């Protein structure tokens, strides 16, 4: 079993991004099974108008049909880091991470919990995801041939309690598709990912956007695959491409057996005692 992260420089036009993803999928290793992850905003990376133009109802639309077809065609589990999906609020969307199995069936959907409303010292400056998106309200852990997958998206990475909750629900692999800014990525991307891997004793699969985008956006790249000890198994600092690393169940089991931190955690017991 192998983990794969695709690194993209996505635009605000789905046909352009579609062609880029298709070309990278042609470069997948021949071995199966493969868990393949696309970064956040893989379908469209642009302003409100560009995102709304591509948004689809969950489970229905040509973009989702294409994604499902890729999963079937290549016989892969495909994690679409995020695409915009419509909500009951006509003026707001969800940033949705979708998981398709190797038959092209959608087996999971996670709506990004934490929205990136911050100011960054870069060419874009002001980020307000809440102008376009509504936050999700549920965790998502899904069974797969690779183990249990814990879903998250980008800014979620700064909230360790989310990943502890995913681990408590049995996650073995933490999925962190992202479009980290160049400024915040240089400072915090790898340390945060390694912390999530180490403290939860999980593999981390983190596909990223890279380079210059519409509207002055600059993303950090450095897609990475980490093992449950926090060691880098593969990394792509710059440019579009893909990285591959083996999933070693015996290493996951060994680390958790030798240092059973999940069994040692006592904060919930302390909180109950103090109620």
PDB file of C-alpha atoms in Angstrom:
ATOM      1  CA  UNK A   1       0.000   0.000   0.000  1.00  0.00           C
ATOM      2  CA  UNK A   2       1.250   3.452  -0.892  1.00  0.00           C
ATOM      3  CA  UNK A   3       0.311   7.042  -0.137  1.00  0.00           C
ATOM      4  CA  UNK A   4       0.445   9.676  -2.890  1.00  0.00           C
ATOM      5  CA  UNK A   5       0.192  13.475  -2.724  1.00  0.00           C
ATOM      6  CA  UNK A   6      -0.264  15.613  -5.836  1.00  0.00           C
ATOM      7  CA  UNK A   7       1.111  19.163  -5.745  1.00  0.00           C
ATOM      8  CA  UNK A   8      -0.622  21.715  -7.968  1.00  0.00           C
ATOM      9  CA  UNK A   9      -0.474  25.316  -9.060  1.00  0.00           C
ATOM     10  CA  UNK A  10      -4.217  25.609  -9.550  1.00  0.00           C
ATOM     11  CA  UNK A  11      -5.906  28.439 -11.433  1.00  0.00           C
ATOM     12  CA  UNK A  12      -9.379  29.938 -11.328  1.00  0.00           C
ATOM     13  CA  UNK A  13     -10.495  27.801 -14.315  1.00  0.00           C
ATOM     14  CA  UNK A  14     -11.592  24.195 -13.767  1.00  0.00           C
ATOM     15  CA  UNK A  15     -10.680  23.006 -17.315  1.00  0.00           C
ATOM     16  CA  UNK A  16      -7.068  24.126 -16.757  1.00  0.00           C
ATOM     17  CA  UNK A  17      -6.889  22.391 -13.392  1.00  0.00           C
ATOM     18  CA  UNK A  18      -8.628  19.327 -14.788  1.00  0.00           C
ATOM     19  CA  UNK A  19      -5.932  18.943 -17.449  1.00  0.00           C
ATOM     20  CA  UNK A  20      -3.147  19.354 -14.870  1.00  0.00           C
ATOM     21  CA  UNK A  21      -4.622  16.735 -12.543  1.00  0.00           C
ATOM     22  CA  UNK A  22      -5.192  14.311 -15.430  1.00  0.00           C
ATOM     23  CA  UNK A  23      -1.560  14.641 -16.507  1.00  0.00           C
ATOM     24  CA  UNK A  24      -0.305  13.932 -12.969  1.00  0.00           C
ATOM     25  CA  UNK A  25      -2.592  10.928 -12.580  1.00  0.00           C
ATOM     26  CA  UNK A  26      -0.941   9.451 -15.673  1.00  0.00           C
ATOM     27  CA  UNK A  27       2.308   9.421 -13.663  1.00  0.00           C
ATOM     28  CA  UNK A  28       0.961   7.310 -10.781  1.00  0.00           C
ATOM     29  CA  UNK A  29       2.986   4.219  -9.868  1.00  0.00           C
ATOM     30  CA  UNK A  30       1.671   0.926 -11.204  1.00  0.00           C
ATOM     31  CA  UNK A  31       1.265  -0.651  -7.774  1.00  0.00           C
ATOM     32  CA  UNK A  32      -2.128  -0.871  -6.084  1.00  0.00           C
ATOM     33  CA  UNK A  33      -3.771  -0.054  -3.751  1.00  0.00           C
ATOM     34  CA  UNK A  34      -3.009   3.668  -3.803  1.00  0.00           C
ATOM     35  CA  UNK A  35      -4.428   6.440  -1.634  1.00  0.00           C
ATOM     36  CA  UNK A  36      -4.091   9.591  -3.763  1.00  0.00           C
ATOM     37  CA  UNK A  37      -4.711  13.082  -2.397  1.00  0.00           C
ATOM     38  CA  UNK A  38      -5.270  16.352  -4.256  1.00  0.00           C
ATOM     39  CA  UNK A  39      -4.633  19.659  -2.450  1.00  0.00           C
ATOM     40  CA  UNK A  40      -7.167  22.154  -1.169  1.00  0.00           C
ATOM     41  CA  UNK A  41      -8.772  24.197  -3.977  1.00  0.00           C
ATOM     42  CA  UNK A  42      -7.751  21.588  -6.536  1.00  0.00           C
ATOM     43  CA  UNK A  43     -10.910  22.186  -8.569  1.00  0.00           C
ATOM     44  CA  UNK A  44     -10.777  25.987  -8.551  1.00  0.00           C
ATOM     45  CA  UNK A  45      -8.488  28.530  -6.878  1.00  0.00           C
ATOM     46  CA  UNK A  46      -9.805  32.024  -7.340  1.00  0.00           C
ATOM     47  CA  UNK A  47     -12.157  34.765  -6.206  1.00  0.00           C
ATOM     48  CA  UNK A  48     -15.756  34.455  -5.074  1.00  0.00           C
ATOM     49  CA  UNK A  49     -17.161  34.619  -8.604  1.00  0.00           C
ATOM     50  CA  UNK A  50     -14.844  31.886  -9.911  1.00  0.00           C
ATOM     51  CA  UNK A  51     -15.650  29.611  -6.974  1.00  0.00           C
ATOM     52  CA  UNK A  52     -19.408  30.110  -7.241  1.00  0.00           C
ATOM     53  CA  UNK A  53     -19.308  29.361 -10.968  1.00  0.00           C
ATOM     54  CA  UNK A  54     -17.904  25.880 -10.314  1.00  0.00           C
ATOM     55  CA  UNK A  55     -19.810  24.988  -7.122  1.00  0.00           C
ATOM     56  CA  UNK A  56     -22.126  21.982  -7.339  1.00  0.00           C
ATOM     57  CA  UNK A  57     -24.738  20.368  -5.107  1.00  0.00           C
ATOM     58  CA  UNK A  58     -23.098  17.605  -3.114  1.00  0.00           C
ATOM     59  CA  UNK A  59     -23.324  14.367  -5.106  1.00  0.00           C
ATOM     60  CA  UNK A  60     -24.436  15.915  -8.372  1.00  0.00           C
ATOM     61  CA  UNK A  61     -22.511  17.660 -11.130  1.00  0.00           C
ATOM     62  CA  UNK A  62     -19.965  17.253 -13.943  1.00  0.00           C
ATOM     63  CA  UNK A  63     -16.955  18.028 -11.744  1.00  0.00           C
ATOM     64  CA  UNK A  64     -17.863  15.294  -9.249  1.00  0.00           C
ATOM     65  CA  UNK A  65     -18.596  12.937 -12.161  1.00  0.00           C
ATOM     66  CA  UNK A  66     -15.079  13.566 -13.467  1.00  0.00           C
ATOM     67  CA  UNK A  67     -13.519  12.945 -10.049  1.00  0.00           C
ATOM     68  CA  UNK A  68     -15.446   9.683  -9.635  1.00  0.00           C
ATOM     69  CA  UNK A  69     -14.415   8.601 -13.133  1.00  0.00           C
ATOM     70  CA  UNK A  70     -10.725   9.165 -12.321  1.00  0.00           C
ATOM     71  CA  UNK A  71     -11.031   6.986  -9.214  1.00  0.00           C
ATOM     72  CA  UNK A  72     -12.630   4.186 -11.298  1.00  0.00           C
ATOM     73  CA  UNK A  73     -10.287   4.575 -14.249  1.00  0.00           C
ATOM     74  CA  UNK A  74      -7.092   4.400 -12.200  1.00  0.00           C
ATOM     75  CA  UNK A  75      -8.401   2.014  -9.542  1.00  0.00           C
ATOM     76  CA  UNK A  76      -7.411   4.382  -6.728  1.00  0.00           C
ATOM     77  CA  UNK A  77      -8.855   5.834  -3.566  1.00  0.00           C
ATOM     78  CA  UNK A  78      -9.008   9.522  -4.460  1.00  0.00           C
ATOM     79  CA  UNK A  79      -9.143  12.286  -1.843  1.00  0.00           C
ATOM     80  CA  UNK A  80     -10.187  15.584  -3.382  1.00  0.00           C
ATOM     81  CA  UNK A  81      -8.590  18.069  -0.997  1.00  0.00           C
ATOM     82  CA  UNK A  82     -11.431  20.481  -1.504  1.00  0.00           C
ATOM     83  CA  UNK A  83     -14.008  21.694  -3.963  1.00  0.00           C
ATOM     84  CA  UNK A  84     -16.850  24.183  -3.436  1.00  0.00           C
ATOM     85  CA  UNK A  85     -20.258  22.647  -2.789  1.00  0.00           C
ATOM     86  CA  UNK A  86     -23.571  24.389  -2.451  1.00  0.00           C
ATOM     87  CA  UNK A  87     -25.371  24.808   0.873  1.00  0.00           C
ATOM     88  CA  UNK A  88     -28.937  25.621   1.866  1.00  0.00           C
ATOM     89  CA  UNK A  89     -27.788  29.238   2.151  1.00  0.00           C
ATOM     90  CA  UNK A  90     -27.818  30.501  -1.425  1.00  0.00           C
ATOM     91  CA  UNK A  91     -25.064  33.032  -0.767  1.00  0.00           C
ATOM     92  CA  UNK A  92     -22.625  30.664   0.999  1.00  0.00           C
ATOM     93  CA  UNK A  93     -20.767  27.487   0.036  1.00  0.00           C
ATOM     94  CA  UNK A  94     -18.881  24.718   1.795  1.00  0.00           C
ATOM     95  CA  UNK A  95     -15.217  23.902   1.290  1.00  0.00           C
ATOM     96  CA  UNK A  96     -15.684  20.155   0.938  1.00  0.00           C
ATOM     97  CA  UNK A  97     -13.133  17.346   1.064  1.00  0.00           C
ATOM     98  CA  UNK A  98     -14.484  14.341  -0.856  1.00  0.00           C
ATOM     99  CA  UNK A  99     -13.257  10.737  -0.734  1.00  0.00           C
ATOM    100  CA  UNK A 100     -13.942   8.322  -3.602  1.00  0.00           C
ATOM    101  CA  UNK A 101     -13.154   4.606  -3.444  1.00  0.00           C
ATOM    102  CA  UNK A 102     -11.596   2.652  -6.307  1.00  0.00           C
ATOM    103  CA  UNK A 103     -15.055   1.955  -7.770  1.00  0.00           C
ATOM    104  CA  UNK A 104     -15.742   5.670  -8.062  1.00  0.00           C
ATOM    105  CA  UNK A 105     -18.195   5.745  -5.172  1.00  0.00           C
ATOM    106  CA  UNK A 106     -18.137   8.733  -2.837  1.00  0.00           C
ATOM    107  CA  UNK A 107     -17.613   7.238   0.620  1.00  0.00           C
ATOM    108  CA  UNK A 108     -17.006  10.387   2.673  1.00  0.00           C
ATOM    109  CA  UNK A 109     -17.478  14.135   2.665  1.00  0.00           C
ATOM    110  CA  UNK A 110     -16.018  16.585   5.170  1.00  0.00           C
ATOM    111  CA  UNK A 111     -16.900  20.275   5.237  1.00  0.00           C
ATOM    112  CA  UNK A 112     -13.979  22.392   6.463  1.00  0.00           C
ATOM    113  CA  UNK A 113     -14.545  23.351  10.104  1.00  0.00           C
ATOM    114  CA  UNK A 114     -12.175  26.299  10.524  1.00  0.00           C
ATOM    115  CA  UNK A 115     -12.299  29.201   8.065  1.00  0.00           C
ATOM    116  CA  UNK A 116      -9.203  31.252   7.249  1.00  0.00           C
ATOM    117  CA  UNK A 117     -10.131  34.807   8.291  1.00  0.00           C
ATOM    118  CA  UNK A 118      -6.703  36.335   8.882  1.00  0.00           C
ATOM    119  CA  UNK A 119      -4.332  39.060   7.732  1.00  0.00           C
ATOM    120  CA  UNK A 120      -0.993  37.948   6.256  1.00  0.00           C
ATOM    121  CA  UNK A 121       1.996  40.030   5.228  1.00  0.00           C
ATOM    122  CA  UNK A 122       2.000  38.915   1.606  1.00  0.00           C
ATOM    123  CA  UNK A 123       0.780  40.109  -1.791  1.00  0.00           C
ATOM    124  CA  UNK A 124      -2.825  39.211  -1.013  1.00  0.00           C
ATOM    125  CA  UNK A 125      -2.903  40.560   2.529  1.00  0.00           C
ATOM    126  CA  UNK A 126      -6.473  40.028   3.708  1.00  0.00           C
ATOM    127  CA  UNK A 127      -8.057  36.576   3.728  1.00  0.00           C
ATOM    128  CA  UNK A 128     -11.737  36.177   4.618  1.00  0.00           C
ATOM    129  CA  UNK A 129     -13.036  32.706   3.742  1.00  0.00           C
ATOM    130  CA  UNK A 130     -16.221  33.405   5.679  1.00  0.00           C
ATOM    131  CA  UNK A 131     -17.241  35.930   3.004  1.00  0.00           C
ATOM    132  CA  UNK A 132     -17.833  32.991   0.661  1.00  0.00           C
ATOM    133  CA  UNK A 133     -18.010  29.852   2.804  1.00  0.00           C
ATOM    134  CA  UNK A 134     -19.911  28.482   5.783  1.00  0.00           C
ATOM    135  CA  UNK A 135     -18.044  26.262   8.255  1.00  0.00           C
ATOM    136  CA  UNK A 136     -18.846  22.595   8.661  1.00  0.00           C
ATOM    137  CA  UNK A 137     -20.126  21.128  11.914  1.00  0.00           C
ATOM    138  CA  UNK A 138     -19.040  17.474  11.950  1.00  0.00           C
ATOM    139  CA  UNK A 139     -15.878  15.392  12.174  1.00  0.00           C
ATOM    140  CA  UNK A 140     -15.274  12.726   9.556  1.00  0.00           C
ATOM    141  CA  UNK A 141     -13.373   9.452   9.937  1.00  0.00           C
ATOM    142  CA  UNK A 142     -13.883   6.817   7.241  1.00  0.00           C
ATOM    143  CA  UNK A 143     -12.827   3.171   6.898  1.00  0.00           C
ATOM    144  CA  UNK A 144     -10.574   2.266   3.975  1.00  0.00           C
ATOM    145  CA  UNK A 145      -8.153  -0.508   2.954  1.00  0.00           C
ATOM    146  CA  UNK A 146      -5.368   1.752   4.280  1.00  0.00           C
ATOM    147  CA  UNK A 147      -6.862   2.120   7.750  1.00  0.00           C
ATOM    148  CA  UNK A 148      -9.199   4.746   9.135  1.00  0.00           C
ATOM    149  CA  UNK A 149      -8.845   8.118   7.443  1.00  0.00           C
ATOM    150  CA  UNK A 150      -9.276  11.319   9.485  1.00  0.00           C
ATOM    151  CA  UNK A 151     -10.269  14.243   7.286  1.00  0.00           C
ATOM    152  CA  UNK A 152      -9.256  17.886   7.650  1.00  0.00           C
ATOM    153  CA  UNK A 153      -8.421  20.861   5.421  1.00  0.00           C
ATOM    154  CA  UNK A 154      -5.590  23.425   5.650  1.00  0.00           C
ATOM    155  CA  UNK A 155      -6.364  25.938   8.448  1.00  0.00           C
ATOM    156  CA  UNK A 156      -7.736  23.060  10.540  1.00  0.00           C
ATOM    157  CA  UNK A 157      -4.078  22.167  11.078  1.00  0.00           C
ATOM    158  CA  UNK A 158      -3.753  24.905  13.725  1.00  0.00           C
ATOM    159  CA  UNK A 159      -6.377  23.283  15.975  1.00  0.00           C
ATOM    160  CA  UNK A 160      -4.806  20.225  17.641  1.00  0.00           C
ATOM    161  CA  UNK A 161      -8.007  19.302  19.464  1.00  0.00           C
ATOM    162  CA  UNK A 162      -9.546  18.387  16.095  1.00  0.00           C
ATOM    163  CA  UNK A 163      -6.827  15.817  15.414  1.00  0.00           C
ATOM    164  CA  UNK A 164      -7.010  14.391  18.923  1.00  0.00           C
ATOM    165  CA  UNK A 165     -10.737  13.881  18.335  1.00  0.00           C
ATOM    166  CA  UNK A 166     -10.009  12.157  15.014  1.00  0.00           C
ATOM    167  CA  UNK A 167      -7.501   9.892  16.766  1.00  0.00           C
ATOM    168  CA  UNK A 168     -10.058   9.068  19.440  1.00  0.00           C
ATOM    169  CA  UNK A 169     -12.389   7.980  16.637  1.00  0.00           C
ATOM    170  CA  UNK A 170      -9.730   5.576  15.397  1.00  0.00           C
ATOM    171  CA  UNK A 171      -7.882   7.562  12.737  1.00  0.00           C
ATOM    172  CA  UNK A 172      -4.695   5.955  11.405  1.00  0.00           C
ATOM    173  CA  UNK A 173      -3.962   8.460   8.633  1.00  0.00           C
ATOM    174  CA  UNK A 174      -4.568  12.193   8.994  1.00  0.00           C
ATOM    175  CA  UNK A 175      -5.404  13.897   5.707  1.00  0.00           C
ATOM    176  CA  UNK A 176      -4.344  17.556   5.491  1.00  0.00           C
ATOM    177  CA  UNK A 177      -4.819  18.927   1.952  1.00  0.00           C
ATOM    178  CA  UNK A 178      -3.842  22.582   1.970  1.00  0.00           C
ATOM    179  CA  UNK A 179      -3.154  25.881   0.263  1.00  0.00           C
ATOM    180  CA  UNK A 180      -0.895  27.363   2.949  1.00  0.00           C
ATOM    181  CA  UNK A 181       0.320  30.860   2.166  1.00  0.00           C
ATOM    182  CA  UNK A 182       4.013  31.248   1.429  1.00  0.00           C
ATOM    183  CA  UNK A 183       4.528  33.361   4.560  1.00  0.00           C
ATOM    184  CA  UNK A 184       2.705  31.084   7.020  1.00  0.00           C
ATOM    185  CA  UNK A 185       3.925  27.952   5.295  1.00  0.00           C
ATOM    186  CA  UNK A 186       7.581  28.906   5.614  1.00  0.00           C
ATOM    187  CA  UNK A 187       7.066  29.570   9.322  1.00  0.00           C
ATOM    188  CA  UNK A 188       4.720  26.817  10.457  1.00  0.00           C
ATOM    189  CA  UNK A 189       3.723  24.208   7.838  1.00  0.00           C
ATOM    190  CA  UNK A 190       6.155  21.405   8.596  1.00  0.00           C
ATOM    191  CA  UNK A 191       6.343  21.906  12.408  1.00  0.00           C
ATOM    192  CA  UNK A 192       2.549  21.763  12.697  1.00  0.00           C
ATOM    193  CA  UNK A 193       2.290  18.661  10.509  1.00  0.00           C
ATOM    194  CA  UNK A 194       5.026  16.879  12.444  1.00  0.00           C
ATOM    195  CA  UNK A 195       3.343  17.760  15.726  1.00  0.00           C
ATOM    196  CA  UNK A 196       0.030  16.303  14.533  1.00  0.00           C
ATOM    197  CA  UNK A 197       1.791  13.114  13.400  1.00  0.00           C
ATOM    198  CA  UNK A 198       3.804  12.683  16.600  1.00  0.00           C
ATOM    199  CA  UNK A 199       1.152  13.525  19.173  1.00  0.00           C
ATOM    200  CA  UNK A 200      -1.479  11.324  17.511  1.00  0.00           C
ATOM    201  CA  UNK A 201       0.859   8.580  16.254  1.00  0.00           C
ATOM    202  CA  UNK A 202      -0.663   8.715  12.789  1.00  0.00           C
ATOM    203  CA  UNK A 203       0.578   8.906   9.238  1.00  0.00           C
ATOM    204  CA  UNK A 204       0.024  12.374   7.764  1.00  0.00           C
ATOM    205  CA  UNK A 205      -0.698  12.894   4.076  1.00  0.00           C
ATOM    206  CA  UNK A 206      -0.522  16.573   3.109  1.00  0.00           C
ATOM    207  CA  UNK A 207      -0.911  17.626  -0.537  1.00  0.00           C
ATOM    208  CA  UNK A 208      -0.357  21.346  -1.124  1.00  0.00           C
ATOM    209  CA  UNK A 209      -0.798  24.153  -3.608  1.00  0.00           C
ATOM    210  CA  UNK A 210       2.401  25.830  -4.819  1.00  0.00           C
ATOM    211  CA  UNK A 211       3.468  29.053  -6.517  1.00  0.00           C
ATOM    212  CA  UNK A 212       1.678  32.175  -7.777  1.00  0.00           C
ATOM    213  CA  UNK A 213      -2.105  32.290  -8.173  1.00  0.00           C
ATOM    214  CA  UNK A 214      -4.797  34.757  -9.210  1.00  0.00           C
ATOM    215  CA  UNK A 215      -5.372  37.734  -6.937  1.00  0.00           C
ATOM    216  CA  UNK A 216      -1.819  37.880  -5.606  1.00  0.00           C
ATOM    217  CA  UNK A 217      -2.061  34.548  -3.783  1.00  0.00           C
ATOM    218  CA  UNK A 218       1.265  32.827  -3.085  1.00  0.00           C
ATOM    219  CA  UNK A 219       1.351  29.285  -1.734  1.00  0.00           C
ATOM    220  CA  UNK A 220       4.160  27.404  -0.036  1.00  0.00           C
ATOM    221  CA  UNK A 221       4.125  23.955  -1.633  1.00  0.00           C
ATOM    222  CA  UNK A 222       6.221  21.413   0.292  1.00  0.00           C
ATOM    223  CA  UNK A 223       3.697  18.596  -0.026  1.00  0.00           C
ATOM    224  CA  UNK A 224       4.799  15.967   2.456  1.00  0.00           C
ATOM    225  CA  UNK A 225       4.121  12.468   3.761  1.00  0.00           C
ATOM    226  CA  UNK A 226       5.034  11.808   7.399  1.00  0.00           C
ATOM    227  CA  UNK A 227       5.131   8.566   9.349  1.00  0.00           C
ATOM    228  CA  UNK A 228       3.706   8.232  12.904  1.00  0.00           C
ATOM    229  CA  UNK A 229       7.105   9.129  14.391  1.00  0.00           C
ATOM    230  CA  UNK A 230       7.048  12.454  12.528  1.00  0.00           C
ATOM    231  CA  UNK A 231       9.763  11.416  10.070  1.00  0.00           C
ATOM    232  CA  UNK A 232       9.535  12.752   6.512  1.00  0.00           C
ATOM    233  CA  UNK A 233       8.943   9.908   4.059  1.00  0.00           C
ATOM    234  CA  UNK A 234       8.637  12.120   0.974  1.00  0.00           C
ATOM    235  CA  UNK A 235       8.516  15.855   0.255  1.00  0.00           C
ATOM    236  CA  UNK A 236       8.171  18.055  -2.829  1.00  0.00           C
ATOM    237  CA  UNK A 237       9.349  21.595  -1.957  1.00  0.00           C
ATOM    238  CA  UNK A 238       8.589  23.326  -5.265  1.00  0.00           C
ATOM    239  CA  UNK A 239       6.854  22.850  -8.575  1.00  0.00           C
ATOM    240  CA  UNK A 240       3.975  20.662  -9.668  1.00  0.00           C
ATOM    241  CA  UNK A 241       4.341  16.914  -9.326  1.00  0.00           C
ATOM    242  CA  UNK A 242       3.659  14.017  -7.034  1.00  0.00           C
ATOM    243  CA  UNK A 243       5.290  12.198  -4.131  1.00  0.00           C
ATOM    244  CA  UNK A 244       4.880   8.588  -3.039  1.00  0.00           C
ATOM    245  CA  UNK A 245       5.640   6.756   0.206  1.00  0.00           C
ATOM    246  CA  UNK A 246       4.802   3.276   1.514  1.00  0.00           C
ATOM    247  CA  UNK A 247       2.241   2.753   4.249  1.00  0.00           C
ATOM    248  CA  UNK A 248       3.776   0.379   6.808  1.00  0.00           C
ATOM    249  CA  UNK A 249       1.138  -0.959   9.169  1.00  0.00           C
ATOM    250  CA  UNK A 250       3.726  -2.735  11.311  1.00  0.00           C
ATOM    251  CA  UNK A 251       5.476   0.599  11.999  1.00  0.00           C
ATOM    252  CA  UNK A 252       2.215   2.235  13.026  1.00  0.00           C
ATOM    253  CA  UNK A 253       1.394  -0.664  15.333  1.00  0.00           C
ATOM    254  CA  UNK A 254       4.892  -0.764  16.821  1.00  0.00           C
ATOM    255  CA  UNK A 255       4.992   2.954  17.663  1.00  0.00           C
ATOM    256  CA  UNK A 256       1.575   2.826  19.312  1.00  0.00           C
ATOM    257  CA  UNK A 257       2.420  -0.320  21.241  1.00  0.00           C
ATOM    258  CA  UNK A 258       5.758   0.915  22.574  1.00  0.00           C
ATOM    259  CA  UNK A 259       4.422   4.341  23.591  1.00  0.00           C
ATOM    260  CA  UNK A 260       0.642   4.012  24.160  1.00  0.00           C
ATOM    261  CA  UNK A 261      -0.120   7.695  24.588  1.00  0.00           C
ATOM    262  CA  UNK A 262      -3.771   7.282  23.580  1.00  0.00           C
ATOM    263  CA  UNK A 263      -4.286   4.964  26.565  1.00  0.00           C
ATOM    264  CA  UNK A 264      -2.314   7.251  28.879  1.00  0.00           C
ATOM    265  CA  UNK A 265      -4.303  10.425  28.135  1.00  0.00           C
ATOM    266  CA  UNK A 266      -5.978  11.638  31.342  1.00  0.00           C
ATOM    267  CA  UNK A 267      -7.372  15.095  30.667  1.00  0.00           C
ATOM    268  CA  UNK A 268     -10.936  13.895  30.213  1.00  0.00           C
ATOM    269  CA  UNK A 269     -10.750  12.070  33.544  1.00  0.00           C
ATOM    270  CA  UNK A 270      -9.381  15.207  35.234  1.00  0.00           C
ATOM    271  CA  UNK A 271     -12.153  17.336  33.762  1.00  0.00           C
ATOM    272  CA  UNK A 272     -14.789  14.865  34.999  1.00  0.00           C
ATOM    273  CA  UNK A 273     -13.257  14.859  38.492  1.00  0.00           C
ATOM    274  CA  UNK A 274     -13.392  18.658  38.618  1.00  0.00           C
ATOM    275  CA  UNK A 275     -16.997  19.014  37.469  1.00  0.00           C
TER     276      UNK A 275
END
